[in-house]
């Protein structure tokens, strides 16, 4: 296994060496990477925002608020800022008066879609009995 793919390594059920444990659990291991992704999408409204932006290429804040009943303006703004900081969405400021801002999926955000679809498929396949 080359150095670039060590974060994909997950030890088997056989006894593992301390080095193998570090590859999986260390600061650059599988756990750290998966935890980082989970933190990016953690929050009550982040997934609904992401899936709404997957459906439309570009949306204004007011339209997102209309499409997500129950979300407050404060939470929408906070989550959009966090998603933009993580590089999952892009904020486009047109520099017009009155203020015109739109949000769209970034390339990184579009790359996350297959992961979210896989999580959905896993959930459907393993529904609670």
Short mmCIF file of N, CA and C in Angstrom, two decimals:
data_model
loop_
_atom_site.label_atom_id
_atom_site.label_comp_id
_atom_site.label_asym_id
_atom_site.label_seq_id
_atom_site.Cartn_x
_atom_site.Cartn_y
_atom_site.Cartn_z
N UNK A 1 0.86 -1.17 0.00
CA UNK A 1 0.00 0.00 0.00
C UNK A 1 0.90 1.23 0.00
N UNK A 2 0.65 2.18 -0.90
CA UNK A 2 1.51 3.36 -0.97
C UNK A 2 1.15 4.37 0.11
N UNK A 3 2.01 5.36 0.29
CA UNK A 3 1.82 6.35 1.36
C UNK A 3 0.56 7.17 1.18
N UNK A 4 0.14 7.41 -0.07
CA UNK A 4 -1.02 8.26 -0.32
C UNK A 4 -2.34 7.61 0.06
N UNK A 5 -2.38 6.31 0.18
CA UNK A 5 -3.66 5.65 0.44
C UNK A 5 -3.76 5.08 1.85
N UNK A 6 -2.88 5.47 2.75
CA UNK A 6 -2.92 4.89 4.10
C UNK A 6 -4.18 5.27 4.86
N UNK A 7 -4.80 6.40 4.53
CA UNK A 7 -6.00 6.77 5.27
C UNK A 7 -7.19 5.89 4.91
N UNK A 8 -7.06 5.08 3.85
CA UNK A 8 -8.12 4.14 3.50
C UNK A 8 -7.98 2.83 4.29
N UNK A 9 -6.84 2.64 4.92
CA UNK A 9 -6.55 1.38 5.57
C UNK A 9 -7.34 1.24 6.86
N UNK A 10 -8.04 0.13 6.97
CA UNK A 10 -8.75 -0.21 8.20
C UNK A 10 -8.29 -1.61 8.57
N UNK A 11 -7.73 -1.79 9.76
CA UNK A 11 -7.19 -3.10 10.14
C UNK A 11 -8.26 -4.19 10.14
N UNK A 12 -7.83 -5.39 9.90
CA UNK A 12 -8.74 -6.55 9.92
C UNK A 12 -8.93 -7.02 11.35
N UNK A 13 -9.67 -8.11 11.51
CA UNK A 13 -9.97 -8.63 12.84
C UNK A 13 -8.75 -9.29 13.48
N UNK A 14 -7.71 -9.54 12.69
CA UNK A 14 -6.50 -10.14 13.26
C UNK A 14 -5.78 -9.11 14.12
N UNK A 15 -4.96 -9.58 15.06
CA UNK A 15 -4.23 -8.63 15.91
C UNK A 15 -3.42 -7.66 15.04
N UNK A 16 -3.44 -6.39 15.44
CA UNK A 16 -2.77 -5.36 14.66
C UNK A 16 -1.58 -4.81 15.43
N UNK A 17 -0.61 -4.35 14.68
CA UNK A 17 0.56 -3.75 15.31
C UNK A 17 0.23 -2.31 15.70
N UNK A 18 1.09 -1.73 16.51
CA UNK A 18 0.89 -0.34 16.93
C UNK A 18 0.95 0.58 15.71
N UNK A 19 1.80 0.27 14.75
CA UNK A 19 1.91 1.09 13.53
C UNK A 19 0.61 1.04 12.74
N UNK A 20 0.02 -0.16 12.58
CA UNK A 20 -1.24 -0.28 11.87
C UNK A 20 -2.36 0.47 12.59
N UNK A 21 -2.36 0.42 13.90
CA UNK A 21 -3.37 1.13 14.69
C UNK A 21 -3.23 2.64 14.46
N UNK A 22 -2.02 3.13 14.40
CA UNK A 22 -1.78 4.55 14.16
C UNK A 22 -2.25 4.99 12.79
N UNK A 23 -2.12 4.13 11.80
CA UNK A 23 -2.56 4.47 10.44
C UNK A 23 -4.07 4.67 10.43
N UNK A 24 -4.79 3.85 11.17
CA UNK A 24 -6.25 3.96 11.20
C UNK A 24 -6.73 5.04 12.16
N UNK A 25 -6.14 5.09 13.36
CA UNK A 25 -6.63 5.97 14.41
C UNK A 25 -5.79 7.22 14.62
N UNK A 26 -4.66 7.32 13.97
CA UNK A 26 -3.76 8.45 14.16
C UNK A 26 -4.35 9.74 13.61
N UNK A 27 -3.59 10.83 13.73
CA UNK A 27 -4.09 12.14 13.31
C UNK A 27 -4.39 12.25 11.82
N UNK A 28 -3.82 11.37 11.01
CA UNK A 28 -4.11 11.38 9.58
C UNK A 28 -4.80 10.08 9.16
N UNK A 29 -5.43 9.39 10.12
CA UNK A 29 -6.03 8.09 9.84
C UNK A 29 -7.48 8.20 9.41
N UNK A 30 -8.07 7.05 9.20
CA UNK A 30 -9.45 6.96 8.74
C UNK A 30 -10.42 7.67 9.66
N UNK A 31 -10.25 7.50 10.95
CA UNK A 31 -11.17 8.11 11.91
C UNK A 31 -11.15 9.63 11.78
N UNK A 32 -9.98 10.21 11.67
CA UNK A 32 -9.87 11.67 11.56
C UNK A 32 -10.55 12.19 10.30
N UNK A 33 -10.38 11.49 9.20
CA UNK A 33 -10.97 11.95 7.95
C UNK A 33 -12.50 11.84 7.97
N UNK A 34 -13.01 10.73 8.45
CA UNK A 34 -14.47 10.56 8.51
C UNK A 34 -15.08 11.54 9.49
N UNK A 35 -14.43 11.76 10.62
CA UNK A 35 -14.91 12.73 11.60
C UNK A 35 -14.98 14.13 11.00
N UNK A 36 -13.99 14.48 10.21
CA UNK A 36 -13.97 15.80 9.57
C UNK A 36 -15.17 15.97 8.64
N UNK A 37 -15.49 14.95 7.87
CA UNK A 37 -16.63 15.03 6.95
C UNK A 37 -17.94 15.13 7.74
N UNK A 38 -18.06 14.35 8.80
CA UNK A 38 -19.27 14.40 9.62
C UNK A 38 -19.45 15.78 10.24
N UNK A 39 -18.37 16.40 10.69
CA UNK A 39 -18.47 17.75 11.25
C UNK A 39 -18.91 18.76 10.20
N UNK A 40 -18.51 18.56 8.95
CA UNK A 40 -18.91 19.47 7.87
C UNK A 40 -20.42 19.46 7.65
N UNK A 41 -21.06 18.31 7.82
CA UNK A 41 -22.49 18.19 7.53
C UNK A 41 -23.34 18.11 8.79
N UNK A 42 -22.70 18.22 9.96
CA UNK A 42 -23.42 18.14 11.23
C UNK A 42 -24.22 19.41 11.47
N UNK A 43 -25.43 19.24 11.86
CA UNK A 43 -26.32 20.36 12.11
C UNK A 43 -27.68 20.03 11.55
N UNK A 44 -28.70 20.48 12.20
CA UNK A 44 -30.07 20.12 11.83
C UNK A 44 -30.41 20.49 10.39
N UNK A 45 -29.89 21.62 9.90
CA UNK A 45 -30.33 22.13 8.61
C UNK A 45 -29.30 21.97 7.49
N UNK A 46 -28.10 21.51 7.79
CA UNK A 46 -27.08 21.45 6.74
C UNK A 46 -27.42 20.47 5.64
N UNK A 47 -27.87 19.28 5.98
CA UNK A 47 -28.23 18.32 4.93
C UNK A 47 -29.42 18.79 4.10
N UNK A 48 -30.49 19.31 4.71
CA UNK A 48 -31.56 19.85 3.87
C UNK A 48 -31.09 20.98 2.95
N UNK A 49 -30.20 21.84 3.44
CA UNK A 49 -29.66 22.91 2.60
C UNK A 49 -28.87 22.32 1.43
N UNK A 50 -28.01 21.36 1.74
CA UNK A 50 -27.20 20.74 0.68
C UNK A 50 -28.06 20.07 -0.37
N UNK A 51 -29.04 19.27 0.07
CA UNK A 51 -29.88 18.58 -0.91
C UNK A 51 -30.72 19.56 -1.71
N UNK A 52 -31.13 20.65 -1.10
CA UNK A 52 -31.89 21.67 -1.85
C UNK A 52 -31.00 22.33 -2.90
N UNK A 53 -29.74 22.58 -2.55
CA UNK A 53 -28.82 23.17 -3.52
C UNK A 53 -28.39 22.17 -4.60
N UNK A 54 -28.43 20.88 -4.29
CA UNK A 54 -28.16 19.88 -5.34
C UNK A 54 -29.26 19.95 -6.40
N UNK A 55 -30.48 20.24 -5.98
CA UNK A 55 -31.62 20.25 -6.90
C UNK A 55 -31.61 21.47 -7.82
N UNK A 56 -31.17 22.60 -7.31
CA UNK A 56 -31.11 23.84 -8.11
C UNK A 56 -29.67 24.33 -8.16
N UNK A 57 -29.22 24.77 -9.30
CA UNK A 57 -27.82 25.17 -9.42
C UNK A 57 -27.46 26.41 -8.60
N UNK A 58 -28.41 27.32 -8.40
CA UNK A 58 -28.12 28.54 -7.68
C UNK A 58 -29.41 29.05 -7.03
N UNK A 59 -29.30 29.47 -5.77
CA UNK A 59 -30.50 29.93 -5.06
C UNK A 59 -30.17 31.11 -4.17
N UNK A 60 -31.15 31.99 -4.04
CA UNK A 60 -31.03 33.10 -3.11
C UNK A 60 -31.46 32.63 -1.73
N UNK A 61 -31.02 33.35 -0.72
CA UNK A 61 -31.32 32.99 0.67
C UNK A 61 -32.81 32.92 0.94
N UNK A 62 -33.56 33.87 0.42
CA UNK A 62 -35.01 33.90 0.66
C UNK A 62 -35.69 32.66 0.09
N UNK A 63 -35.26 32.22 -1.08
CA UNK A 63 -35.85 31.01 -1.68
C UNK A 63 -35.51 29.77 -0.84
N UNK A 64 -34.28 29.69 -0.34
CA UNK A 64 -33.91 28.58 0.54
C UNK A 64 -34.79 28.59 1.79
N UNK A 65 -35.00 29.77 2.36
CA UNK A 65 -35.84 29.88 3.56
C UNK A 65 -37.26 29.42 3.28
N UNK A 66 -37.79 29.77 2.12
CA UNK A 66 -39.15 29.32 1.75
C UNK A 66 -39.22 27.81 1.57
N UNK A 67 -38.16 27.23 1.02
CA UNK A 67 -38.16 25.80 0.73
C UNK A 67 -37.86 24.93 1.95
N UNK A 68 -37.40 25.54 3.03
CA UNK A 68 -37.07 24.80 4.25
C UNK A 68 -37.95 25.31 5.40
N UNK A 69 -39.21 24.88 5.45
CA UNK A 69 -40.11 25.39 6.49
C UNK A 69 -39.57 25.07 7.88
N UNK A 70 -39.65 26.06 8.73
CA UNK A 70 -39.20 25.88 10.11
C UNK A 70 -37.82 26.42 10.39
N UNK A 71 -37.04 26.72 9.37
CA UNK A 71 -35.70 27.23 9.62
C UNK A 71 -35.78 28.74 9.86
N UNK A 72 -35.03 29.20 10.84
CA UNK A 72 -35.00 30.64 11.12
C UNK A 72 -33.94 31.29 10.22
N UNK A 73 -34.08 32.59 10.04
CA UNK A 73 -33.09 33.31 9.22
C UNK A 73 -31.70 33.19 9.84
N UNK A 74 -31.63 33.24 11.16
CA UNK A 74 -30.35 33.13 11.86
C UNK A 74 -29.68 31.78 11.57
N UNK A 75 -30.44 30.69 11.69
CA UNK A 75 -29.86 29.36 11.47
C UNK A 75 -29.47 29.17 10.01
N UNK A 76 -30.30 29.66 9.09
CA UNK A 76 -29.98 29.55 7.67
C UNK A 76 -28.68 30.28 7.37
N UNK A 77 -28.55 31.50 7.86
CA UNK A 77 -27.33 32.27 7.63
C UNK A 77 -26.12 31.59 8.25
N UNK A 78 -26.27 31.11 9.48
CA UNK A 78 -25.17 30.44 10.18
C UNK A 78 -24.71 29.20 9.43
N UNK A 79 -25.66 28.36 9.02
CA UNK A 79 -25.30 27.12 8.33
C UNK A 79 -24.72 27.41 6.95
N UNK A 80 -25.25 28.39 6.24
CA UNK A 80 -24.68 28.74 4.94
C UNK A 80 -23.24 29.23 5.09
N UNK A 81 -22.98 30.02 6.11
CA UNK A 81 -21.61 30.48 6.35
C UNK A 81 -20.67 29.32 6.65
N UNK A 82 -21.12 28.39 7.50
CA UNK A 82 -20.29 27.24 7.84
C UNK A 82 -20.04 26.36 6.62
N UNK A 83 -21.07 26.14 5.82
CA UNK A 83 -20.91 25.34 4.60
C UNK A 83 -19.95 26.02 3.62
N UNK A 84 -20.02 27.35 3.56
CA UNK A 84 -19.10 28.09 2.69
C UNK A 84 -17.67 28.02 3.22
N UNK A 85 -17.51 28.12 4.54
CA UNK A 85 -16.17 28.02 5.14
C UNK A 85 -15.56 26.65 4.88
N UNK A 86 -16.38 25.60 4.89
CA UNK A 86 -15.90 24.24 4.63
C UNK A 86 -15.73 23.97 3.14
N UNK A 87 -16.12 24.93 2.31
CA UNK A 87 -15.93 24.77 0.87
C UNK A 87 -16.99 23.94 0.18
N UNK A 88 -18.12 23.69 0.84
CA UNK A 88 -19.17 22.86 0.22
C UNK A 88 -20.13 23.69 -0.62
N UNK A 89 -20.28 24.96 -0.28
CA UNK A 89 -21.11 25.87 -1.09
C UNK A 89 -20.30 27.13 -1.38
N UNK A 90 -20.72 27.83 -2.41
CA UNK A 90 -20.08 29.10 -2.78
C UNK A 90 -21.10 30.21 -2.64
N UNK A 91 -20.65 31.31 -2.08
CA UNK A 91 -21.49 32.50 -1.93
C UNK A 91 -21.13 33.45 -3.05
N UNK A 92 -22.12 33.84 -3.81
CA UNK A 92 -21.90 34.76 -4.93
C UNK A 92 -22.57 36.08 -4.59
N UNK A 93 -21.75 37.11 -4.41
CA UNK A 93 -22.25 38.45 -4.12
C UNK A 93 -22.16 39.25 -5.42
N UNK A 94 -23.30 39.71 -5.90
CA UNK A 94 -23.35 40.43 -7.17
C UNK A 94 -22.98 41.90 -7.01
N UNK A 95 -22.79 42.36 -5.79
CA UNK A 95 -22.39 43.74 -5.54
C UNK A 95 -23.41 44.76 -5.99
N UNK A 96 -24.67 44.39 -5.94
CA UNK A 96 -25.74 45.28 -6.37
C UNK A 96 -26.47 45.85 -5.17
N UNK A 97 -27.17 46.93 -5.41
CA UNK A 97 -28.06 47.51 -4.41
C UNK A 97 -29.46 47.43 -4.97
N UNK A 98 -30.43 46.87 -4.31
CA UNK A 98 -30.32 46.21 -3.02
C UNK A 98 -29.45 44.95 -3.12
N UNK A 99 -28.96 44.52 -1.97
CA UNK A 99 -28.04 43.40 -1.88
C UNK A 99 -28.61 42.17 -2.59
N UNK A 100 -27.80 41.56 -3.43
CA UNK A 100 -28.20 40.34 -4.14
C UNK A 100 -27.11 39.31 -3.95
N UNK A 101 -27.43 38.24 -3.22
CA UNK A 101 -26.49 37.15 -2.93
C UNK A 101 -27.15 35.84 -3.30
N UNK A 102 -26.39 34.96 -3.94
CA UNK A 102 -26.88 33.62 -4.25
C UNK A 102 -25.87 32.61 -3.74
N UNK A 103 -26.37 31.41 -3.52
CA UNK A 103 -25.52 30.31 -3.09
C UNK A 103 -25.62 29.20 -4.11
N UNK A 104 -24.49 28.52 -4.34
CA UNK A 104 -24.49 27.38 -5.24
C UNK A 104 -23.52 26.33 -4.71
N UNK A 105 -23.67 25.12 -5.21
CA UNK A 105 -22.78 24.05 -4.80
C UNK A 105 -21.39 24.30 -5.37
N UNK A 106 -20.38 24.07 -4.56
CA UNK A 106 -19.01 24.14 -5.05
C UNK A 106 -18.65 22.78 -5.64
N UNK A 107 -17.51 22.71 -6.26
CA UNK A 107 -17.04 21.42 -6.79
C UNK A 107 -16.87 20.41 -5.66
N UNK A 108 -16.34 20.87 -4.54
CA UNK A 108 -16.17 19.98 -3.37
C UNK A 108 -17.54 19.48 -2.89
N UNK A 109 -18.53 20.35 -2.89
CA UNK A 109 -19.88 19.96 -2.48
C UNK A 109 -20.47 18.93 -3.43
N UNK A 110 -20.24 19.11 -4.73
CA UNK A 110 -20.75 18.13 -5.70
C UNK A 110 -20.06 16.78 -5.54
N UNK A 111 -18.80 16.79 -5.13
CA UNK A 111 -18.08 15.54 -4.89
C UNK A 111 -18.60 14.80 -3.66
N UNK A 112 -19.25 15.51 -2.76
CA UNK A 112 -19.82 14.90 -1.56
C UNK A 112 -21.12 14.17 -1.85
N UNK A 113 -21.82 14.52 -2.91
CA UNK A 113 -23.11 13.92 -3.22
C UNK A 113 -23.09 12.40 -3.26
N UNK A 114 -22.14 11.75 -3.95
CA UNK A 114 -22.14 10.28 -3.94
C UNK A 114 -22.00 9.67 -2.54
N UNK A 115 -21.29 10.36 -1.66
CA UNK A 115 -21.13 9.88 -0.28
C UNK A 115 -22.47 9.93 0.44
N UNK A 116 -23.21 11.03 0.25
CA UNK A 116 -24.52 11.18 0.89
C UNK A 116 -25.52 10.18 0.31
N UNK A 117 -25.46 9.95 -0.99
CA UNK A 117 -26.34 8.95 -1.62
C UNK A 117 -26.00 7.56 -1.08
N UNK A 118 -24.72 7.26 -0.90
CA UNK A 118 -24.32 5.96 -0.34
C UNK A 118 -24.84 5.81 1.09
N UNK A 119 -24.80 6.90 1.88
CA UNK A 119 -25.33 6.86 3.25
C UNK A 119 -26.83 6.61 3.22
N UNK A 120 -27.54 7.24 2.28
CA UNK A 120 -28.98 7.01 2.13
C UNK A 120 -29.26 5.55 1.77
N UNK A 121 -28.51 5.03 0.81
CA UNK A 121 -28.70 3.64 0.40
C UNK A 121 -28.42 2.68 1.53
N UNK A 122 -27.41 2.97 2.33
CA UNK A 122 -27.10 2.15 3.50
C UNK A 122 -28.27 2.15 4.47
N UNK A 123 -28.83 3.34 4.71
CA UNK A 123 -29.97 3.48 5.62
C UNK A 123 -31.18 2.70 5.12
N UNK A 124 -31.45 2.79 3.83
CA UNK A 124 -32.60 2.07 3.26
C UNK A 124 -32.38 0.57 3.37
N UNK A 125 -31.17 0.12 3.09
CA UNK A 125 -30.86 -1.32 3.13
C UNK A 125 -30.87 -1.88 4.55
N UNK A 126 -30.62 -1.03 5.53
CA UNK A 126 -30.55 -1.48 6.92
C UNK A 126 -31.59 -0.79 7.78
N UNK A 127 -32.79 -0.69 7.27
CA UNK A 127 -33.88 -0.06 8.00
C UNK A 127 -34.14 -0.80 9.30
N UNK A 128 -34.55 -0.06 10.31
CA UNK A 128 -34.86 -0.66 11.61
C UNK A 128 -36.01 -1.65 11.44
N UNK A 129 -35.88 -2.79 12.10
CA UNK A 129 -36.89 -3.84 11.97
C UNK A 129 -38.12 -3.50 12.76
#
